[in-house]
């Protein structure tokens, strides 16, 4: 018995290190985007794709990973994906250009998404007891919070003391360390009912997400015919995905789990976090550097206020879930998150806005994400039987990352459109629409110092740079308001999906009975 407890602890450390890698990769890279823009000559769209290539790739591989892990063994697949993550991090670190880095980030996303999916599935199987699994997920969430919380400060510190390459290269020794614990602690597990890989579902869903993200990001540069073509292709790909999942005897998306209100309500929590909080972390460093004028180290430290509550609130969040159920804990977390974004919107619009006026909103949003994250993960995996953990975690993370990929593009579009709208009102017809759009994208990257060289007309019309600065503030106002209103709406939707207390209790009892019967048959 002692050996089993010790082995579970070692396995937990391995899974936590994998989530640490995944968290560091998400939160440390946004801080260095301005640096990448200058060193690799990357424009605003390149910077968006440096982030979105990773998230789209994660989405592409998630459900395949769940199926492969269920079929061939969760430990085996986790080892392979962790090795791949370390190798692709090397590729990112040695990238000579923006296009190369985008491709390397896509490959890194394939490995990272698969590794992260395995960590959730491994914990769900390694810890069969409900209370022990709850404690394991609290520890997992705390370590994830360390990666996400300290990632911005680590990224800023690395680029200040060394070079941007080490923001990626640091993952290599961490991946090796994770492999040691995974190999020593994780017990191999699989689903004897797992059958075939749903290649059609994976391909059609990936094409739909890629088409949607490409349309939002690049649509302004496309002709009317091309836009219609991309839109039609994305819609047809999604319809084909729905048909494929309905007729495939072994679909990667088992839509029957959405009949479980606990699962569907918790999925709204995952969507809400990635609708607002996580895509905004990519643009918040631009706000701190471009609008408020802080350097990368200061920006990284300020982002700690935004991310650290994820780590600090995990245990409180689990206590809320245990006492009031997920039907209260998850909508409450989303509500807090939405209030945080509204507070940021108000603070950013004040005269003389600075880090102090942004502090309440970033802190409240961080508390909201901390209250939402652990209950969401634990509820989605805990609402299905353990032999479906790979599939459930795959759907959960897919919903998160599809939302993240789309909203990275949407927030970038809103930021640019908010800037262009302000410039149009301030400058009138002095610049034609194409010049306005190009200038808006340049300002959105946050580098306001070189605008006079980029646009001599703007240098004459706005010699002090006040109009460009105010336009960037306006763009961020659009982004914060959209994020706040959207996540508040998702909080209400989540609450109604969960349903009344007696319905949630009845469903939980029914699931527990079915789970016990399944174990007895085993």
Coordinates of C-alpha atoms in Angstrom, one line a residue:
X1 CA 0.0 0.0 0.0
X2 CA 2.8 2.3 0.9
X3 CA 4.5 1.6 -2.5
X4 CA 1.2 2.5 -4.3
X5 CA 0.9 5.8 -2.5
X6 CA 4.5 6.6 -3.2
X7 CA 4.1 5.6 -6.9
X8 CA 1.0 7.8 -7.2
X9 CA 3.0 10.7 -5.7
X10 CA 5.8 10.2 -8.3
X11 CA 3.2 10.0 -11.1
X12 CA 1.6 13.2 -9.8
X13 CA 4.9 15.0 -10.0
X14 CA 5.4 13.8 -13.6
X15 CA 1.9 15.0 -14.6
X16 CA 2.4 18.3 -12.8
X17 CA 5.8 18.9 -14.6
X18 CA 4.0 18.2 -17.9
X19 CA 1.4 20.8 -17.1
X20 CA 4.1 23.2 -15.9
X21 CA 5.7 22.9 -19.3
X22 CA 2.4 23.6 -21.1
X23 CA 1.7 26.5 -18.8
X24 CA 5.1 28.1 -19.2
X25 CA 4.8 27.8 -23.0
X26 CA 1.5 29.7 -23.0
X27 CA 2.3 32.5 -20.6
X28 CA 6.0 33.2 -21.2
X29 CA 5.9 33.7 -25.0
X30 CA 3.4 36.7 -25.1
X31 CA 5.9 38.8 -23.1
X32 CA 8.6 38.3 -25.8
X33 CA 6.3 39.0 -28.8
X34 CA 7.4 42.7 -29.1
X35 CA 11.1 41.4 -29.1
X36 CA 10.2 38.8 -31.7
X37 CA 8.6 41.6 -33.8
X38 CA 11.9 43.5 -34.0
X39 CA 14.4 40.6 -34.1
X40 CA 12.6 38.4 -36.6
X41 CA 11.0 41.3 -38.5
X42 CA 7.5 39.9 -37.7
X43 CA 4.4 42.1 -38.3
X44 CA 1.3 42.0 -36.2
X45 CA -0.3 39.1 -38.1
X46 CA 3.0 37.1 -37.7
X47 CA 2.8 37.6 -34.0
X48 CA -0.8 36.4 -33.9
X49 CA 0.2 33.3 -35.8
X50 CA 3.2 32.6 -33.6
X51 CA 0.7 32.2 -30.8
X52 CA -2.2 30.7 -32.8
X53 CA -0.1 28.1 -34.6
X54 CA 0.4 26.6 -31.2
X55 CA -3.2 26.6 -30.2
X56 CA -4.6 25.4 -33.5
X57 CA -2.1 22.5 -33.4
X58 CA -3.1 21.6 -29.9
X59 CA -6.7 21.5 -31.1
X60 CA -5.7 19.3 -34.0
X61 CA -4.1 16.6 -31.9
X62 CA -6.2 16.6 -28.7
X63 CA -8.9 14.1 -29.7
X64 CA -6.4 11.9 -31.5
X65 CA -4.3 11.8 -28.4
X66 CA -7.3 10.8 -26.2
X67 CA -8.1 7.9 -28.6
X68 CA -4.5 6.8 -29.0
X69 CA -3.8 7.0 -25.3
X70 CA -7.0 5.0 -24.5
X71 CA -6.0 2.4 -27.1
X72 CA -2.2 2.1 -26.9
X73 CA -1.6 3.1 -23.3
X74 CA -1.7 6.5 -21.6
X75 CA 1.9 6.2 -20.1
X76 CA 3.4 5.2 -23.4
X77 CA 1.7 8.1 -25.3
X78 CA 2.7 10.6 -22.6
X79 CA 6.3 9.6 -22.8
X80 CA 6.4 10.0 -26.6
X81 CA 4.7 13.3 -26.5
X82 CA 6.9 14.7 -23.8
X83 CA 10.0 13.7 -25.8
X84 CA 8.5 15.4 -28.9
X85 CA 7.7 18.6 -26.8
X86 CA 11.4 18.8 -25.8
X87 CA 12.6 18.4 -29.4
X88 CA 10.2 20.9 -30.9
X89 CA 11.2 23.4 -28.2
X90 CA 14.7 23.1 -29.6
X91 CA 13.4 23.9 -33.0
X92 CA 11.6 27.0 -31.7
X93 CA 14.8 28.2 -29.9
X94 CA 16.9 28.0 -33.1
X95 CA 14.3 29.6 -35.4
X96 CA 16.0 32.0 -37.8
X97 CA 12.8 33.7 -39.1
X98 CA 9.2 34.3 -38.3
X99 CA 7.8 31.7 -40.8
X100 CA 10.2 29.1 -39.4
X101 CA 9.1 29.9 -35.8
X102 CA 5.4 29.7 -36.8
X103 CA 6.0 26.2 -38.3
X104 CA 8.1 25.1 -35.2
X105 CA 5.3 26.5 -32.9
X106 CA 2.8 24.4 -34.8
X107 CA 4.9 21.2 -34.2
X108 CA 5.4 22.2 -30.6
X109 CA 1.6 22.7 -30.2
X110 CA 1.0 19.2 -31.5
X111 CA 3.3 17.8 -28.9
X112 CA 2.2 20.1 -26.1
X113 CA -1.5 19.5 -26.6
X114 CA -1.0 15.8 -26.6
X115 CA 1.2 15.9 -23.5
X116 CA -1.3 18.0 -21.6
X117 CA -4.2 15.8 -22.6
X118 CA -2.3 12.7 -21.3
X119 CA -1.5 14.4 -18.0
X120 CA -5.3 14.9 -17.3
X121 CA -6.2 11.3 -18.4
X122 CA -3.3 9.8 -16.4
X123 CA -4.4 11.6 -13.2
X124 CA -8.0 10.5 -13.7
X125 CA -6.9 6.9 -13.9
X126 CA -4.1 6.9 -11.4
X127 CA -6.3 8.3 -8.7
X128 CA -9.6 6.3 -8.7
X129 CA -10.8 7.5 -5.3
X130 CA -12.9 10.7 -5.7
X131 CA -11.4 12.5 -2.7
X132 CA -7.8 11.5 -3.7
X133 CA -8.4 12.6 -7.3
X134 CA -9.7 15.9 -6.0
X135 CA -6.5 16.5 -4.1
X136 CA -4.4 15.4 -7.0
X137 CA -6.2 17.9 -9.3
X138 CA -5.7 20.7 -6.7
X139 CA -1.9 20.0 -6.8
X140 CA -2.0 19.8 -10.6
X141 CA -3.8 23.1 -10.8
X142 CA -1.4 24.7 -8.4
X143 CA 1.6 23.6 -10.4
X144 CA -0.1 24.7 -13.6
X145 CA -0.7 28.0 -11.9
X146 CA 3.0 28.3 -11.1
X147 CA 3.8 27.8 -14.8
X148 CA 1.1 30.2 -16.0
X149 CA 1.6 32.6 -13.1
X150 CA 5.4 33.0 -13.2
X151 CA 5.7 32.4 -17.0
X152 CA 5.4 36.2 -17.8
X153 CA 8.0 37.1 -15.2
X154 CA 10.3 34.3 -16.3
X155 CA 9.9 35.2 -20.0
X156 CA 10.6 38.9 -19.2
X157 CA 13.6 38.0 -17.1
X158 CA 15.1 35.6 -19.6
X159 CA 14.9 38.1 -22.5
X160 CA 16.4 40.8 -20.3
X161 CA 19.3 38.7 -19.0
X162 CA 19.9 36.4 -22.0
X163 CA 18.1 36.1 -25.2
X164 CA 14.6 35.2 -26.5
X165 CA 15.8 31.8 -27.6
X166 CA 16.0 30.6 -24.0
X167 CA 12.3 31.2 -23.5
X168 CA 11.9 28.1 -25.6
X169 CA 15.1 26.2 -24.8
X170 CA 14.4 26.1 -21.1
X171 CA 11.7 23.5 -21.8
X172 CA 14.3 20.9 -22.9
X173 CA 15.8 20.1 -19.4
X174 CA 12.3 20.4 -17.9
X175 CA 11.0 17.8 -20.3
X176 CA 13.8 15.4 -19.5
X177 CA 13.0 15.8 -15.7
X178 CA 9.3 15.1 -16.4
X179 CA 10.2 12.0 -18.3
X180 CA 12.1 10.6 -15.2
X181 CA 9.0 10.9 -13.0
X182 CA 6.6 9.7 -15.7
X183 CA 8.7 6.6 -16.2
X184 CA 9.0 5.9 -12.5
X185 CA 5.5 6.6 -11.3
X186 CA 2.8 6.4 -13.9
X187 CA 1.0 3.0 -14.1
X188 CA 0.2 2.0 -17.7
X189 CA -3.6 2.1 -18.4
X190 CA -5.8 1.8 -21.4
X191 CA -9.4 1.4 -22.4
X192 CA -10.2 -2.1 -23.7
X193 CA -13.1 -0.7 -25.6
X194 CA -11.0 1.8 -27.6
X195 CA -11.1 0.9 -31.2
X196 CA -10.1 3.0 -34.2
X197 CA -8.7 6.5 -34.7
X198 CA -11.4 8.9 -36.1
X199 CA -9.2 10.3 -38.9
X200 CA -12.2 11.9 -40.7
X201 CA -13.3 13.7 -37.5
X202 CA -9.8 15.0 -36.7
X203 CA -9.2 16.3 -40.3
X204 CA -12.6 18.0 -40.7
X205 CA -12.6 19.7 -37.2
X206 CA -9.0 20.9 -37.8
X207 CA -9.9 22.3 -41.2
X208 CA -12.9 24.1 -39.7
X209 CA -10.9 25.7 -36.9
X210 CA -8.0 26.6 -39.2
X211 CA -10.4 28.1 -41.8
X212 CA -12.2 30.2 -39.1
X213 CA -9.0 31.5 -37.6
X214 CA -7.5 32.3 -41.0
X215 CA -10.7 34.2 -42.1
X216 CA -10.7 36.3 -38.9
X217 CA -7.0 37.0 -39.0
X218 CA -6.4 37.4 -42.8
X219 CA -9.9 38.2 -44.0
X220 CA -9.2 41.9 -44.6
X221 CA -6.4 41.1 -47.0
X222 CA -8.6 38.7 -49.1
X223 CA -10.8 39.6 -52.0
X224 CA -14.6 39.1 -51.8
X225 CA -14.4 35.8 -53.7
X226 CA -11.6 34.4 -51.5
X227 CA -13.5 35.4 -48.3
X228 CA -16.6 33.5 -49.6
X229 CA -14.4 30.6 -50.5
X230 CA -12.7 30.3 -47.1
X231 CA -16.0 30.8 -45.3
X232 CA -17.7 28.1 -47.3
X233 CA -14.8 25.7 -46.8
X234 CA -14.8 26.2 -43.0
X235 CA -18.6 25.8 -42.8
X236 CA -18.6 22.7 -45.0
X237 CA -15.7 21.2 -43.0
X238 CA -17.7 21.7 -39.8
X239 CA -20.8 20.2 -41.2
X240 CA -18.7 17.3 -42.5
X241 CA -17.3 16.9 -38.9
X242 CA -20.8 16.7 -37.4
X243 CA -21.9 14.1 -40.0
X244 CA -18.7 12.1 -39.5
X245 CA -19.2 12.0 -35.8
X246 CA -22.8 10.8 -36.2
X247 CA -22.1 8.0 -38.6
X248 CA -18.7 6.8 -37.3
X249 CA -19.1 3.8 -35.0
X250 CA -16.1 5.1 -33.0
X251 CA -16.3 8.9 -33.0
X252 CA -13.7 11.0 -31.3
X253 CA -16.5 13.2 -30.0
X254 CA -19.1 11.1 -28.2
X255 CA -21.9 13.7 -28.1
X256 CA -23.9 11.6 -25.7
X257 CA -21.7 13.0 -22.8
X258 CA -23.3 16.4 -23.4
X259 CA -26.5 15.0 -22.1
X260 CA -24.8 14.9 -18.7
X261 CA -25.6 18.3 -17.3
X262 CA -22.5 18.3 -15.0
X263 CA -20.3 17.8 -18.0
X264 CA -22.0 20.4 -20.3
X265 CA -22.1 23.0 -17.5
X266 CA -18.4 22.5 -16.8
X267 CA -17.5 22.8 -20.5
X268 CA -19.0 26.3 -20.4
X269 CA -16.4 27.0 -17.7
X270 CA -13.6 25.9 -20.0
X271 CA -15.0 28.0 -22.9
X272 CA -15.5 31.0 -20.7
X273 CA -11.8 31.0 -19.5
X274 CA -10.6 30.8 -23.1
X275 CA -13.1 33.2 -24.4
X276 CA -11.5 36.0 -22.4
X277 CA -8.7 35.4 -20.0
X278 CA -6.2 33.3 -21.9
X279 CA -6.5 35.0 -25.3
X280 CA -6.1 38.4 -23.6
X281 CA -2.8 37.3 -21.9
X282 CA -1.3 37.5 -25.5
X283 CA -2.3 41.2 -25.9
X284 CA -1.9 42.4 -22.3
X285 CA 1.9 42.7 -22.6
X286 CA 1.3 44.9 -25.6
X287 CA -1.0 47.1 -23.5
X288 CA 1.6 47.4 -20.7
X289 CA 4.5 48.1 -23.1
X290 CA 2.7 50.0 -25.9
X291 CA 0.2 52.0 -23.9
X292 CA 1.8 52.4 -20.5
X293 CA 5.4 52.3 -21.7
X294 CA 6.9 49.6 -19.4
X295 CA 9.9 47.4 -20.3
X296 CA 9.7 43.6 -20.6
X297 CA 10.8 42.9 -17.1
X298 CA 8.3 45.3 -15.5
X299 CA 5.6 43.9 -17.9
X300 CA 6.4 40.4 -16.7
X301 CA 6.1 41.4 -13.1
X302 CA 2.8 43.2 -13.7
X303 CA 1.4 40.1 -15.4
X304 CA 2.0 38.2 -12.2
X305 CA -1.1 40.0 -10.7
X306 CA -3.1 38.7 -13.6
X307 CA -1.9 35.1 -13.4
X308 CA -0.8 34.3 -9.8
X309 CA -4.3 34.0 -8.4
X310 CA -4.8 30.9 -10.6
X311 CA -2.3 29.2 -8.3
X312 CA -3.4 30.8 -5.1
X313 CA -7.2 30.2 -5.5
X314 CA -7.1 26.5 -6.5
X315 CA -7.6 25.1 -3.0
X316 CA -10.4 27.6 -2.3
X317 CA -12.0 26.8 -5.6
X318 CA -12.1 23.0 -4.7
X319 CA -13.6 23.8 -1.3
X320 CA -16.3 25.8 -3.0
X321 CA -17.0 23.0 -5.4
X322 CA -17.1 20.4 -2.6
X323 CA -19.5 22.6 -0.5
X324 CA -21.7 24.2 -3.0
X325 CA -21.2 21.9 -6.0
X326 CA -19.9 22.8 -9.5
X327 CA -23.3 24.3 -10.4
X328 CA -22.4 27.2 -8.1
X329 CA -18.5 27.2 -8.2
X330 CA -18.0 27.4 -12.0
X331 CA -20.6 30.1 -12.8
X332 CA -19.3 32.1 -9.8
X333 CA -15.8 31.9 -11.1
X334 CA -17.0 33.1 -14.6
X335 CA -19.0 35.9 -13.0
X336 CA -15.9 37.1 -11.2
X337 CA -13.8 36.8 -14.3
X338 CA -16.3 39.0 -16.3
X339 CA -16.4 41.6 -13.5
X340 CA -12.6 41.7 -13.7
X341 CA -12.7 42.5 -17.4
X342 CA -15.3 45.3 -16.9
X343 CA -13.1 46.7 -14.2
X344 CA -10.1 46.6 -16.5
X345 CA -12.1 48.4 -19.2
X346 CA -13.1 51.1 -16.8
X347 CA -9.5 51.5 -15.4
X348 CA -7.9 51.6 -18.9
X349 CA -10.3 54.5 -19.9
X350 CA -9.4 56.8 -17.0
X351 CA -7.3 59.9 -17.5
X352 CA -3.7 59.1 -16.6
X353 CA -4.4 55.4 -16.7
X354 CA -1.5 53.3 -15.3
X355 CA -0.8 50.0 -13.6
X356 CA -2.7 51.1 -10.5
X357 CA -5.9 51.8 -12.4
X358 CA -5.5 48.4 -14.1
X359 CA -4.7 46.6 -10.8
X360 CA -8.2 46.0 -9.5
X361 CA -9.4 44.5 -12.8
X362 CA -6.4 42.3 -13.4
X363 CA -6.6 41.0 -9.8
X364 CA -10.3 40.3 -10.0
X365 CA -9.9 38.5 -13.3
X366 CA -7.1 36.4 -11.9
X367 CA -9.3 35.4 -8.9
X368 CA -12.0 34.5 -11.4
X369 CA -9.8 32.2 -13.4
X370 CA -8.5 30.6 -10.2
X371 CA -12.1 29.9 -9.0
X372 CA -13.0 28.4 -12.4
X373 CA -10.1 26.3 -13.5
X374 CA -9.8 23.4 -11.1
X375 CA -13.5 22.8 -10.6
X376 CA -14.0 22.8 -14.4
X377 CA -11.2 20.2 -15.0
X378 CA -12.3 18.0 -12.1
X379 CA -16.0 18.1 -13.0
X380 CA -15.6 17.3 -16.7
X381 CA -13.4 14.2 -16.0
X382 CA -15.3 13.3 -12.8
X383 CA -18.7 13.3 -14.5
X384 CA -17.9 10.3 -16.7
X385 CA -16.6 6.8 -15.9
X386 CA -12.8 6.4 -15.6
X387 CA -12.6 4.3 -18.8
X388 CA -13.8 7.4 -20.8
X389 CA -11.4 9.8 -19.1
X390 CA -9.2 10.1 -22.3
X391 CA -12.2 11.0 -24.4
X392 CA -13.7 13.4 -21.8
X393 CA -10.4 15.2 -21.2
X394 CA -10.0 15.5 -24.9
X395 CA -13.4 17.1 -25.4
X396 CA -12.7 19.4 -22.5
X397 CA -9.4 20.6 -23.7
X398 CA -10.6 20.7 -27.3
X399 CA -13.4 23.1 -26.3
X400 CA -10.9 25.3 -24.5
X401 CA -8.4 25.4 -27.3
X402 CA -10.8 25.9 -30.1
X403 CA -12.3 28.8 -28.2
X404 CA -8.8 30.1 -27.5
X405 CA -7.7 29.8 -31.2
X406 CA -10.7 31.6 -32.4
X407 CA -10.6 34.3 -29.8
X408 CA -6.9 35.0 -30.3
X409 CA -8.0 36.0 -33.8
X410 CA -11.1 37.8 -32.7
X411 CA -9.3 39.9 -30.1
X412 CA -6.7 40.8 -32.6
X413 CA -9.4 41.9 -35.1
X414 CA -11.2 43.9 -32.4
X415 CA -8.0 45.6 -31.4
X416 CA -7.2 46.6 -34.9
X417 CA -10.7 47.7 -35.7
X418 CA -10.9 49.8 -32.6
X419 CA -7.7 51.5 -33.5
X420 CA -8.8 52.1 -37.1
X421 CA -12.2 53.4 -35.9
X422 CA -10.4 56.0 -33.7
X423 CA -8.0 57.0 -36.4
X424 CA -10.8 57.4 -38.9
X425 CA -12.7 59.7 -36.6
X426 CA -9.6 61.7 -35.7
X427 CA -7.9 62.0 -39.1
X428 CA -10.9 62.0 -41.4
X429 CA -10.1 61.4 -45.0
X430 CA -6.4 62.2 -44.7
X431 CA -5.5 58.5 -45.0
X432 CA -7.3 56.1 -47.4
X433 CA -8.9 52.9 -46.1
X434 CA -5.9 50.7 -47.0
X435 CA -3.4 53.1 -45.3
X436 CA -5.7 53.2 -42.2
X437 CA -5.8 49.4 -42.0
X438 CA -2.1 49.0 -42.4
X439 CA -1.4 51.7 -39.8
X440 CA -3.9 50.1 -37.4
X441 CA -2.1 46.8 -37.6
X442 CA 1.3 48.6 -37.0
X443 CA -0.1 50.4 -34.0
X444 CA -1.7 47.1 -32.7
X445 CA 1.8 45.6 -32.4
X446 CA 2.5 48.2 -29.7
X447 CA 5.6 49.7 -31.2
X448 CA 4.6 53.4 -31.4
X449 CA 8.2 54.8 -31.6
X450 CA 8.8 53.9 -35.3
X451 CA 5.4 55.1 -36.6
X452 CA 6.8 58.4 -38.0
X453 CA 9.2 56.4 -40.3
X454 CA 6.5 54.0 -41.3
X455 CA 3.9 56.6 -42.1
X456 CA 5.3 60.1 -43.0
X457 CA 1.7 61.3 -43.3
X458 CA 0.9 60.4 -39.7
X459 CA 4.1 62.1 -38.6
X460 CA 2.7 65.3 -40.0
X461 CA -0.9 64.8 -38.8
X462 CA 0.1 63.5 -35.3
X463 CA 3.6 64.9 -34.5
X464 CA 3.2 64.2 -30.8
X465 CA 1.9 60.7 -31.2
X466 CA -1.1 61.4 -29.0
X467 CA -3.6 60.3 -31.7
X468 CA -1.8 56.9 -32.2
X469 CA -1.6 56.4 -28.5
X470 CA -5.3 57.2 -27.9
X471 CA -6.2 54.9 -30.8
X472 CA -4.4 52.0 -29.2
X473 CA -6.2 52.7 -25.9
X474 CA -9.5 52.7 -27.8
X475 CA -8.7 49.4 -29.4
X476 CA -8.0 47.8 -26.0
X477 CA -11.2 49.2 -24.7
X478 CA -13.1 47.3 -27.4
X479 CA -11.2 44.1 -26.5
X480 CA -11.8 44.4 -22.7
X481 CA -15.5 45.2 -23.2
X482 CA -16.1 42.2 -25.6
X483 CA -14.3 39.9 -23.2
X484 CA -16.2 41.1 -20.1
X485 CA -19.7 40.9 -21.7
X486 CA -19.0 37.6 -23.4
X487 CA -17.8 35.8 -20.2
X488 CA -20.7 37.2 -18.1
X489 CA -23.1 35.8 -20.7
X490 CA -21.3 32.4 -20.5
X491 CA -21.6 32.5 -16.6
X492 CA -25.4 32.7 -17.0
X493 CA -25.5 30.0 -19.6
X494 CA -23.4 27.7 -17.4
X495 CA -25.7 28.2 -14.4
X496 CA -28.8 27.3 -16.4
X497 CA -27.2 24.2 -18.0
X498 CA -26.2 22.9 -14.5
X499 CA -29.8 23.2 -13.5
X500 CA -31.4 23.3 -10.0
X501 CA -29.6 21.7 -7.0
X502 CA -31.9 18.7 -6.8
X503 CA -31.3 17.9 -10.5
X504 CA -27.6 18.0 -10.1
X505 CA -27.7 15.8 -7.0
X506 CA -29.9 13.2 -8.8
X507 CA -27.6 13.1 -11.8
X508 CA -24.5 12.7 -9.5
X509 CA -26.2 9.8 -7.7
X510 CA -27.1 8.2 -11.0
X511 CA -23.5 8.5 -12.3
X512 CA -22.2 7.1 -9.0
X513 CA -24.5 4.1 -9.3
X514 CA -23.5 3.4 -12.9
X515 CA -19.9 3.8 -12.1
X516 CA -20.1 1.3 -9.2
X517 CA -22.0 -1.2 -11.4
X518 CA -19.3 -0.9 -14.1
X519 CA -16.6 -1.5 -11.5
X520 CA -18.5 -4.6 -10.2
X521 CA -18.7 -6.0 -13.7
X522 CA -15.0 -5.5 -14.1

